[in-house]
Amino acid sequence: MTELATRDADAPVLDVAAIRADFPILARQVHGRPLVYLDNAATSQTPRQVIAAFDDYYSRYNANIHRGLHTLADEATAAFEGTRETVRGFLNAAEHREIIFTRGTTEAINLVANSWGRANLKAGDEVLISRLEHHSNIVPWQLLAAELGFTIKVIPVDERGVLDLDAYRGLFTERTRLVAVNHVSNAFGTVNPVKAMAAIAHAQGALILVDGAQATPHQAVDVRDIDADFYAFSGHKVYGPTGVGVLYGKASLLEAMPPWQGGGEMIRTVSFEAGTSFAEIPHKFEAGTPAIAEVIALGVALKWVSGVGLGAIGARENRLLEHATAAVSRIDGLRILGTAPGKAGVLSFVVEGAHAQDIGLLIDQLGVAIRTGHHCAQPLLAQFGVDATCRASFAAYNTLDEIDTFAEALTRVIGMVR
């Protein structure tokens, strides 16, 4: 089956061969077979332009930022702050000072919980969280609720993995302070109506935090159009490096929030006699030396994604998902979990009589990398009566031939473990 023969006639067309040439890792073999990498929801691969950014930084202008007066420090600071502007444009934020660099989505959510949450939540208040959430958007709120005494209310999902918007509306009371919800489910690929959810929350006087880790690699995100109060994402999901991510927050909220971590860079003055005064945003929330090379490389990754085009990437992944869904649906005893209309390129499934871990280990021997386990979404899987699934997830560099290889390998493996 050729790419041309299966391509949607009016969908944007990607030069997949040229894209794949940007990713050195795709040329390697695993267990003597060409690598088929379908674990992109966990971590996407990294183009050579991003890899080169590390070499460039450490070879030419490795220096600490903001405080130095020498040439290397000036160049590093300019590159670092240049990424802040790149992120601002990527999210269509109003101001670059609304962009805070973190270690990833998890740290970004913990920052909001421990800064905004600790200052604004109290016993009797309510936080709404969907059953679709990654643990990183559940556990920080549970820890804080145990300390402060507020209540967590769960937004239900139906048998397709679709969030129940009517039930969501009904959960609000005069004590609801925050909604914490993902834009796209990492376990099922469900795309949540976050713009509508934000409007409902704001009409009830509540704020909304959106976990965008699984959205930013697949679709354009406009935080002002969504009207998100907070939006978080991770570099390693969007073709960038690990160990770096972003928290967007409306300037008025960030200005009112207390610092979360103390140290260098986030201060204006420090005195034993007069105490400490803090820097303006965003630096108030960026204590210590940041991941300078990683931030700079993140900027390169976002430019790469924008250059390819998120519309084209999304259309490509939808085609891959359709092809994969049709292929695995022919396998006896296989059940797909998460059938939301318009979902992102995530295919989660279980196989009658076979454990997900066994499938994952054996299919790796055939060169195919998928994810198995609970995907940090145990409450969601519990609703569907399973403790683990297999998950294949797609990116711009995947091909229809790879999907066929995956389906053939899966069929072979299932025959071995039943």
Short mmCIF file of C-alpha atoms in Angstrom, two decimals:
data_model
loop_
_atom_site.label_atom_id
_atom_site.label_comp_id
_atom_site.label_asym_id
_atom_site.label_seq_id
_atom_site.Cartn_x
_atom_site.Cartn_y
_atom_site.Cartn_z
CA MET A 1 0.00 0.00 0.00
CA THR A 2 1.48 3.32 -1.06
CA GLU A 3 1.20 6.64 0.75
CA LEU A 4 -0.33 8.25 -2.33
CA ALA A 5 -3.01 5.59 -2.69
CA THR A 6 -4.26 6.10 0.86
CA ARG A 7 -3.91 9.84 1.17
CA ASP A 8 -7.00 11.98 1.72
CA ALA A 9 -7.30 14.12 -1.42
CA ASP A 10 -7.96 17.43 0.32
CA ALA A 11 -5.74 16.93 3.40
CA PRO A 12 -2.47 18.86 3.69
CA VAL A 13 0.38 16.77 2.32
CA LEU A 14 3.62 16.22 4.21
CA ASP A 15 6.91 15.19 2.65
CA VAL A 16 7.30 12.30 5.08
CA ALA A 17 10.62 11.16 3.63
CA ALA A 18 12.11 14.62 4.19
CA ILE A 19 10.69 14.73 7.71
CA ARG A 20 12.12 11.32 8.56
CA ALA A 21 15.53 12.44 7.31
CA ASP A 22 15.55 14.97 10.16
CA PHE A 23 15.40 12.19 12.78
CA PRO A 24 18.65 10.17 13.02
CA ILE A 25 17.20 7.65 15.47
CA LEU A 26 14.70 6.40 12.89
CA ALA A 27 17.55 4.86 10.90
CA ARG A 28 18.55 2.47 13.68
CA GLN A 29 17.56 -1.15 14.07
CA VAL A 30 16.14 -2.91 17.13
CA HIS A 31 16.73 -6.65 17.46
CA GLY A 32 17.90 -6.71 13.86
CA ARG A 33 14.78 -5.05 12.49
CA PRO A 34 14.08 -1.45 11.41
CA LEU A 35 12.75 0.57 14.32
CA VAL A 36 9.01 1.29 14.22
CA TYR A 37 8.54 3.91 16.93
CA LEU A 38 4.91 4.23 18.07
CA ASP A 39 5.39 5.56 21.60
CA ASN A 40 5.10 9.24 20.75
CA ALA A 41 2.56 10.10 23.44
CA ALA A 42 5.23 9.22 26.00
CA THR A 43 8.13 10.97 24.25
CA SER A 44 8.47 12.05 20.65
CA GLN A 45 11.77 11.71 18.85
CA THR A 46 14.05 14.70 18.30
CA PRO A 47 15.05 16.23 14.95
CA ARG A 48 18.70 16.87 14.16
CA GLN A 49 18.13 20.63 14.31
CA VAL A 50 17.26 20.33 18.01
CA ILE A 51 20.21 18.03 18.66
CA ALA A 52 22.49 20.55 16.92
CA ALA A 53 21.24 23.33 19.22
CA PHE A 54 22.89 21.59 22.18
CA ASP A 55 26.21 21.30 20.38
CA ASP A 56 25.99 24.94 19.31
CA TYR A 57 25.30 26.18 22.84
CA TYR A 58 27.98 24.14 24.58
CA SER A 59 30.55 24.74 21.82
CA ARG A 60 30.08 28.49 21.35
CA TYR A 61 28.31 30.34 24.18
CA ASN A 62 27.94 28.17 27.28
CA ALA A 63 27.37 30.69 30.08
CA ASN A 64 24.88 31.53 32.79
CA ILE A 65 22.14 33.95 31.88
CA HIS A 66 20.74 37.34 32.97
CA ARG A 67 23.48 38.27 35.41
CA GLY A 68 26.67 38.24 33.37
CA LEU A 69 28.10 41.22 31.48
CA HIS A 70 30.45 39.34 29.18
CA THR A 71 29.74 38.36 25.57
CA LEU A 72 28.93 34.70 26.19
CA ALA A 73 26.43 35.60 28.91
CA ASP A 74 24.80 38.17 26.61
CA GLU A 75 24.49 35.62 23.81
CA ALA A 76 23.09 32.91 26.09
CA THR A 77 20.59 35.33 27.60
CA ALA A 78 19.45 36.50 24.18
CA ALA A 79 18.93 32.91 22.99
CA PHE A 80 17.11 31.92 26.19
CA GLU A 81 14.78 34.92 26.11
CA GLY A 82 14.35 34.43 22.38
CA THR A 83 12.75 31.09 23.15
CA ARG A 84 10.36 32.81 25.54
CA GLU A 85 9.17 34.94 22.65
CA THR A 86 8.96 31.85 20.42
CA VAL A 87 6.74 30.15 23.00
CA ARG A 88 4.61 33.26 23.35
CA GLY A 89 3.94 33.20 19.62
CA PHE A 90 3.43 29.42 19.60
CA LEU A 91 0.63 29.76 22.18
CA ASN A 92 -0.53 33.23 21.07
CA ALA A 93 -0.05 34.55 24.59
CA ALA A 94 -0.49 38.30 25.00
CA GLU A 95 2.92 38.94 26.62
CA HIS A 96 6.23 37.14 26.86
CA ARG A 97 6.19 37.62 30.65
CA GLU A 98 3.24 35.20 30.79
CA ILE A 99 5.62 32.38 29.80
CA ILE A 100 7.39 30.56 32.64
CA PHE A 101 9.95 27.84 31.99
CA THR A 102 9.62 24.69 34.09
CA ARG A 103 10.96 21.13 33.95
CA GLY A 104 7.75 20.00 32.25
CA THR A 105 3.97 19.81 32.58
CA THR A 106 4.21 18.07 35.95
CA GLU A 107 6.26 20.86 37.50
CA ALA A 108 4.04 23.50 35.89
CA ILE A 109 0.92 22.02 37.49
CA ASN A 110 2.71 21.67 40.84
CA LEU A 111 3.70 25.34 40.56
CA VAL A 112 0.07 26.40 40.15
CA ALA A 113 -1.06 24.10 42.96
CA ASN A 114 1.59 25.27 45.41
CA SER A 115 1.46 28.96 44.52
CA TRP A 116 -2.04 29.89 43.35
CA GLY A 117 -3.70 26.94 45.08
CA ARG A 118 -2.05 27.40 48.47
CA ALA A 119 -2.89 31.12 48.42
CA ASN A 120 -6.47 30.83 47.21
CA LEU A 121 -7.97 27.49 48.23
CA LYS A 122 -9.36 26.69 51.66
CA ALA A 123 -11.54 24.16 53.45
CA GLY A 124 -14.94 23.83 51.81
CA ASP A 125 -13.75 24.97 48.37
CA GLU A 126 -14.02 22.71 45.33
CA VAL A 127 -11.71 21.77 42.46
CA LEU A 128 -13.13 19.94 39.43
CA ILE A 129 -10.90 17.34 37.74
CA SER A 130 -11.89 14.99 34.92
CA ARG A 131 -11.54 11.23 35.03
CA LEU A 132 -9.41 11.52 31.88
CA GLU A 133 -6.52 13.15 33.73
CA HIS A 134 -2.90 12.10 33.89
CA HIS A 135 -1.73 11.54 37.46
CA SER A 136 0.26 14.78 37.25
CA ASN A 137 -3.06 16.67 37.18
CA ILE A 138 -4.55 14.62 40.00
CA VAL A 139 -1.91 13.98 42.64
CA PRO A 140 -0.80 17.61 43.25
CA TRP A 141 -4.43 18.54 43.96
CA GLN A 142 -4.92 15.52 46.21
CA LEU A 143 -1.83 16.43 48.22
CA LEU A 144 -3.02 20.01 48.61
CA ALA A 145 -6.59 18.96 49.42
CA ALA A 146 -5.34 16.71 52.21
CA GLU A 147 -3.52 19.70 53.68
CA LEU A 148 -6.07 22.46 53.14
CA GLY A 149 -9.36 20.56 53.29
CA PHE A 150 -10.95 21.47 49.98
CA THR A 151 -12.98 18.94 47.96
CA ILE A 152 -12.08 17.36 44.62
CA LYS A 153 -15.05 16.58 42.38
CA VAL A 154 -14.64 14.29 39.37
CA ILE A 155 -16.04 15.13 35.92
CA PRO A 156 -17.34 11.83 34.48
CA VAL A 157 -16.69 10.37 31.03
CA ASP A 158 -18.89 8.03 29.01
CA GLU A 159 -18.18 4.61 27.51
CA ARG A 160 -16.39 6.23 24.53
CA GLY A 161 -14.05 8.17 26.79
CA VAL A 162 -15.89 11.44 26.08
CA LEU A 163 -16.17 13.98 28.88
CA ASP A 164 -19.80 14.55 29.97
CA LEU A 165 -20.25 18.29 29.44
CA ASP A 166 -23.75 18.36 30.96
CA ALA A 167 -22.51 16.62 34.08
CA TYR A 168 -19.62 19.11 34.16
CA ARG A 169 -22.05 22.03 34.24
CA GLY A 170 -23.96 20.38 37.07
CA LEU A 171 -20.90 20.00 39.29
CA PHE A 172 -20.44 23.75 39.83
CA THR A 173 -21.48 25.38 43.09
CA GLU A 174 -20.68 28.73 44.64
CA ARG A 175 -17.63 27.05 46.21
CA THR A 176 -16.03 25.89 42.93
CA ARG A 177 -12.71 27.67 42.50
CA LEU A 178 -10.79 25.80 39.78
CA VAL A 179 -11.17 23.36 36.90
CA ALA A 180 -8.09 21.24 36.09
CA VAL A 181 -8.48 19.35 32.82
CA ASN A 182 -6.34 18.01 30.01
CA HIS A 183 -6.73 19.31 26.47
CA VAL A 184 -6.07 15.85 25.01
CA SER A 185 -6.12 12.57 26.94
CA ASN A 186 -2.79 10.78 26.90
CA ALA A 187 -4.49 7.41 27.46
CA PHE A 188 -7.37 7.61 24.97
CA GLY A 189 -6.65 10.60 22.72
CA THR A 190 -9.95 12.31 23.59
CA VAL A 191 -9.88 16.00 22.66
CA ASN A 192 -11.74 17.93 25.34
CA PRO A 193 -13.81 21.05 24.53
CA VAL A 194 -11.59 23.26 26.67
CA LYS A 195 -12.83 26.53 25.18
CA ALA A 196 -16.42 25.70 26.12
CA MET A 197 -15.26 24.42 29.50
CA ALA A 198 -13.39 27.66 30.15
CA ALA A 199 -16.47 29.72 29.32
CA ILE A 200 -18.59 27.64 31.70
CA ALA A 201 -15.99 27.89 34.46
CA HIS A 202 -15.60 31.65 34.09
CA ALA A 203 -19.38 32.16 34.11
CA GLN A 204 -19.35 30.42 37.50
CA GLY A 205 -16.47 32.53 38.81
CA ALA A 206 -13.89 29.73 38.61
CA LEU A 207 -10.50 29.52 36.89
CA ILE A 208 -9.34 26.80 34.49
CA LEU A 209 -5.96 25.11 34.21
CA VAL A 210 -5.38 23.14 31.00
CA ASP A 211 -2.82 20.33 30.74
CA GLY A 212 -1.72 20.73 27.12
CA ALA A 213 1.06 18.13 27.06
CA GLN A 214 -0.74 15.98 24.48
CA ALA A 215 -2.28 18.84 22.49
CA THR A 216 0.70 20.97 21.49
CA PRO A 217 2.34 18.27 19.29
CA HIS A 218 -0.83 17.74 17.26
CA GLN A 219 -2.80 20.97 16.90
CA ALA A 220 -2.44 24.72 17.04
CA VAL A 221 -3.11 26.11 20.52
CA ASP A 222 -4.35 29.65 21.13
CA VAL A 223 -4.52 30.31 24.85
CA ARG A 224 -6.34 33.60 24.34
CA ASP A 225 -8.99 31.99 22.16
CA ILE A 226 -9.44 29.21 24.73
CA ASP A 227 -9.33 31.85 27.48
CA ALA A 228 -7.23 29.51 29.62
CA ASP A 229 -6.07 30.95 32.91
CA PHE A 230 -3.17 28.50 32.99
CA TYR A 231 -1.84 26.22 30.22
CA ALA A 232 1.06 23.77 30.56
CA PHE A 233 3.07 21.63 28.17
CA SER A 234 6.31 19.62 27.98
CA GLY A 235 9.17 19.91 25.51
CA HIS A 236 9.76 16.19 25.03
CA LYS A 237 6.21 15.61 23.76
CA VAL A 238 6.61 18.18 20.98
CA TYR A 239 9.87 17.04 19.33
CA GLY A 240 11.98 18.88 21.91
CA PRO A 241 14.29 17.86 24.75
CA THR A 242 13.41 16.30 28.08
CA GLY A 243 13.65 18.27 31.29
CA VAL A 244 11.99 21.45 30.05
CA GLY A 245 8.43 22.67 29.75
CA VAL A 246 6.23 25.72 29.95
CA LEU A 247 3.59 27.20 32.16
CA TYR A 248 1.48 29.94 30.59
CA GLY A 249 -0.49 32.06 33.03
CA LYS A 250 -2.46 35.25 32.65
CA ALA A 251 -0.26 38.11 33.80
CA SER A 252 -2.78 39.36 36.37
CA LEU A 253 -2.84 35.95 38.05
CA LEU A 254 0.91 35.43 38.00
CA GLU A 255 1.53 38.88 39.44
CA ALA A 256 -0.74 38.13 42.40
CA MET A 257 0.72 34.68 43.08
CA PRO A 258 3.50 34.18 45.65
CA PRO A 259 6.78 32.54 44.62
CA TRP A 260 6.92 28.78 44.85
CA GLN A 261 10.70 28.20 45.01
CA GLY A 262 13.30 30.56 46.43
CA GLY A 263 16.86 31.21 45.30
CA GLY A 264 18.85 33.21 42.83
CA GLU A 265 17.26 35.08 39.91
CA MET A 266 13.75 35.23 41.44
CA ILE A 267 14.65 38.04 43.87
CA ARG A 268 14.93 41.82 43.64
CA THR A 269 16.67 42.35 46.99
CA VAL A 270 17.63 40.12 49.92
CA SER A 271 18.39 41.41 53.40
CA PHE A 272 18.51 39.82 56.83
CA GLU A 273 17.11 43.03 58.27
CA ALA A 274 14.43 43.95 55.71
CA GLY A 275 13.66 40.53 54.28
CA THR A 276 13.36 39.71 50.59
CA SER A 277 11.57 41.40 47.73
CA PHE A 278 10.88 39.49 44.54
CA ALA A 279 11.53 39.96 40.85
CA GLU A 280 8.78 40.71 38.37
CA ILE A 281 7.15 37.91 36.39
CA PRO A 282 8.21 35.63 34.84
CA HIS A 283 11.48 35.59 36.77
CA LYS A 284 9.69 35.41 40.13
CA PHE A 285 8.93 31.78 39.27
CA GLU A 286 12.30 30.80 37.77
CA ALA A 287 14.59 30.29 40.77
CA GLY A 288 18.19 29.24 40.19
CA THR A 289 20.06 28.45 37.02
CA PRO A 290 17.55 27.06 34.52
CA ALA A 291 18.00 24.35 31.90
CA ILE A 292 19.53 26.88 29.49
CA ALA A 293 20.49 24.54 26.65
CA GLU A 294 17.17 22.71 26.93
CA VAL A 295 15.16 25.93 26.75
CA ILE A 296 17.10 27.11 23.70
CA ALA A 297 16.60 23.69 22.06
CA LEU A 298 12.88 23.85 22.86
CA GLY A 299 12.69 27.04 20.84
CA VAL A 300 14.29 25.24 17.91
CA ALA A 301 11.79 22.37 18.25
CA LEU A 302 8.80 24.70 18.21
CA LYS A 303 10.14 26.45 15.13
CA TRP A 304 10.58 23.05 13.47
CA VAL A 305 6.97 22.11 14.29
CA SER A 306 5.66 25.45 13.08
CA GLY A 307 7.68 25.09 9.88
CA VAL A 308 6.17 21.69 9.13
CA GLY A 309 2.72 22.99 10.07
CA LEU A 310 0.49 21.74 12.87
CA GLY A 311 -2.48 21.51 10.52
CA ALA A 312 -0.55 19.17 8.24
CA ILE A 313 0.79 17.18 11.18
CA GLY A 314 -2.69 16.75 12.64
CA ALA A 315 -4.14 15.63 9.31
CA ARG A 316 -1.29 13.18 8.84
CA GLU A 317 -1.76 11.66 12.28
CA ASN A 318 -5.51 11.35 11.73
CA ARG A 319 -4.80 9.32 8.59
CA LEU A 320 -2.41 7.09 10.49
CA LEU A 321 -4.97 6.61 13.26
CA GLU A 322 -7.68 5.64 10.76
CA HIS A 323 -5.39 3.14 9.10
CA ALA A 324 -4.24 1.63 12.39
CA THR A 325 -7.78 1.43 13.78
CA ALA A 326 -8.97 -0.43 10.70
CA ALA A 327 -5.98 -2.79 10.83
CA VAL A 328 -6.25 -3.82 14.49
CA SER A 329 -10.05 -4.03 14.40
CA ARG A 330 -9.67 -7.15 12.27
CA ILE A 331 -7.87 -8.96 15.11
CA ASP A 332 -10.13 -11.36 17.05
CA GLY A 333 -10.51 -10.55 20.73
CA LEU A 334 -9.01 -7.08 20.48
CA ARG A 335 -10.97 -4.24 22.10
CA ILE A 336 -10.19 -0.57 21.50
CA LEU A 337 -10.61 1.71 24.51
CA GLY A 338 -11.33 5.34 23.75
CA THR A 339 -13.51 5.87 20.70
CA ALA A 340 -14.24 9.58 21.02
CA PRO A 341 -15.05 11.29 17.72
CA GLY A 342 -12.26 13.53 16.46
CA LYS A 343 -9.72 12.09 18.86
CA ALA A 344 -5.96 12.57 18.52
CA GLY A 345 -3.52 9.94 17.20
CA VAL A 346 -3.66 7.55 20.15
CA LEU A 347 -4.81 3.93 19.87
CA SER A 348 -5.29 2.10 23.18
CA PHE A 349 -6.45 -1.50 23.25
CA VAL A 350 -6.64 -4.71 25.24
CA VAL A 351 -6.61 -8.27 23.93
CA GLU A 352 -8.69 -11.03 25.43
CA GLY A 353 -6.48 -13.68 27.00
CA ALA A 354 -3.25 -11.68 26.66
CA HIS A 355 -1.53 -9.38 29.13
CA ALA A 356 -0.47 -5.98 27.85
CA GLN A 357 3.04 -6.36 29.24
CA ASP A 358 3.59 -9.63 27.38
CA ILE A 359 2.45 -8.02 24.13
CA GLY A 360 4.74 -5.03 24.67
CA LEU A 361 7.80 -7.16 25.38
CA LEU A 362 7.28 -9.50 22.46
CA ILE A 363 6.40 -6.87 19.88
CA ASP A 364 9.62 -5.07 20.80
CA GLN A 365 11.49 -8.17 19.66
CA LEU A 366 9.99 -7.46 16.23
CA GLY A 367 11.29 -3.89 16.25
CA VAL A 368 8.04 -2.19 17.23
CA ALA A 369 7.98 0.21 20.18
CA ILE A 370 4.58 0.73 21.84
CA ARG A 371 3.63 1.65 25.39
CA THR A 372 1.99 -0.74 27.84
CA GLY A 373 0.72 -0.15 31.37
CA HIS A 374 -1.69 2.24 33.04
CA HIS A 375 -0.26 5.35 31.31
CA CYS A 376 -0.48 7.33 34.58
CA ALA A 377 -4.26 7.23 34.17
CA GLN A 378 -5.33 4.59 36.69
CA PRO A 379 -8.71 6.18 37.58
CA LEU A 380 -9.69 6.21 33.90
CA LEU A 381 -8.66 2.61 33.23
CA ALA A 382 -10.44 1.47 36.39
CA GLN A 383 -13.72 2.77 34.97
CA PHE A 384 -13.22 0.45 31.99
CA GLY A 385 -12.36 -2.53 34.17
CA VAL A 386 -8.71 -2.86 33.16
CA ASP A 387 -5.42 -2.15 34.87
CA ALA A 388 -3.29 -1.86 31.71
CA THR A 389 -3.63 -1.33 27.98
CA CYS A 390 -1.38 -1.38 24.96
CA ARG A 391 -1.02 2.06 23.37
CA ALA A 392 0.27 2.99 19.94
CA SER A 393 0.63 6.71 19.33
CA PHE A 394 1.62 8.52 16.17
CA ALA A 395 3.77 11.41 15.02
CA ALA A 396 4.55 13.29 11.82
CA TYR A 397 7.36 10.90 10.85
CA ASN A 398 5.33 7.68 11.03
CA THR A 399 4.31 5.94 7.81
CA LEU A 400 1.46 3.74 6.65
CA ASP A 401 3.98 0.99 6.02
CA GLU A 402 5.00 1.20 9.68
CA ILE A 403 1.36 0.83 10.69
CA ASP A 404 1.11 -2.29 8.53
CA THR A 405 4.30 -3.65 10.15
CA PHE A 406 2.82 -2.94 13.58
CA ALA A 407 -0.45 -4.71 12.76
CA GLU A 408 1.35 -7.75 11.34
CA ALA A 409 3.65 -7.93 14.37
CA LEU A 410 0.73 -7.55 16.74
CA THR A 411 -1.16 -10.39 15.07
CA ARG A 412 1.91 -12.60 15.32
CA VAL A 413 2.53 -11.76 18.97
CA ILE A 414 -1.09 -12.34 19.99
CA GLY A 415 -0.89 -15.77 18.41
CA MET A 416 2.13 -16.51 20.61
CA VAL A 417 0.69 -15.39 23.96
CA ARG A 418 -2.84 -16.80 23.78
#
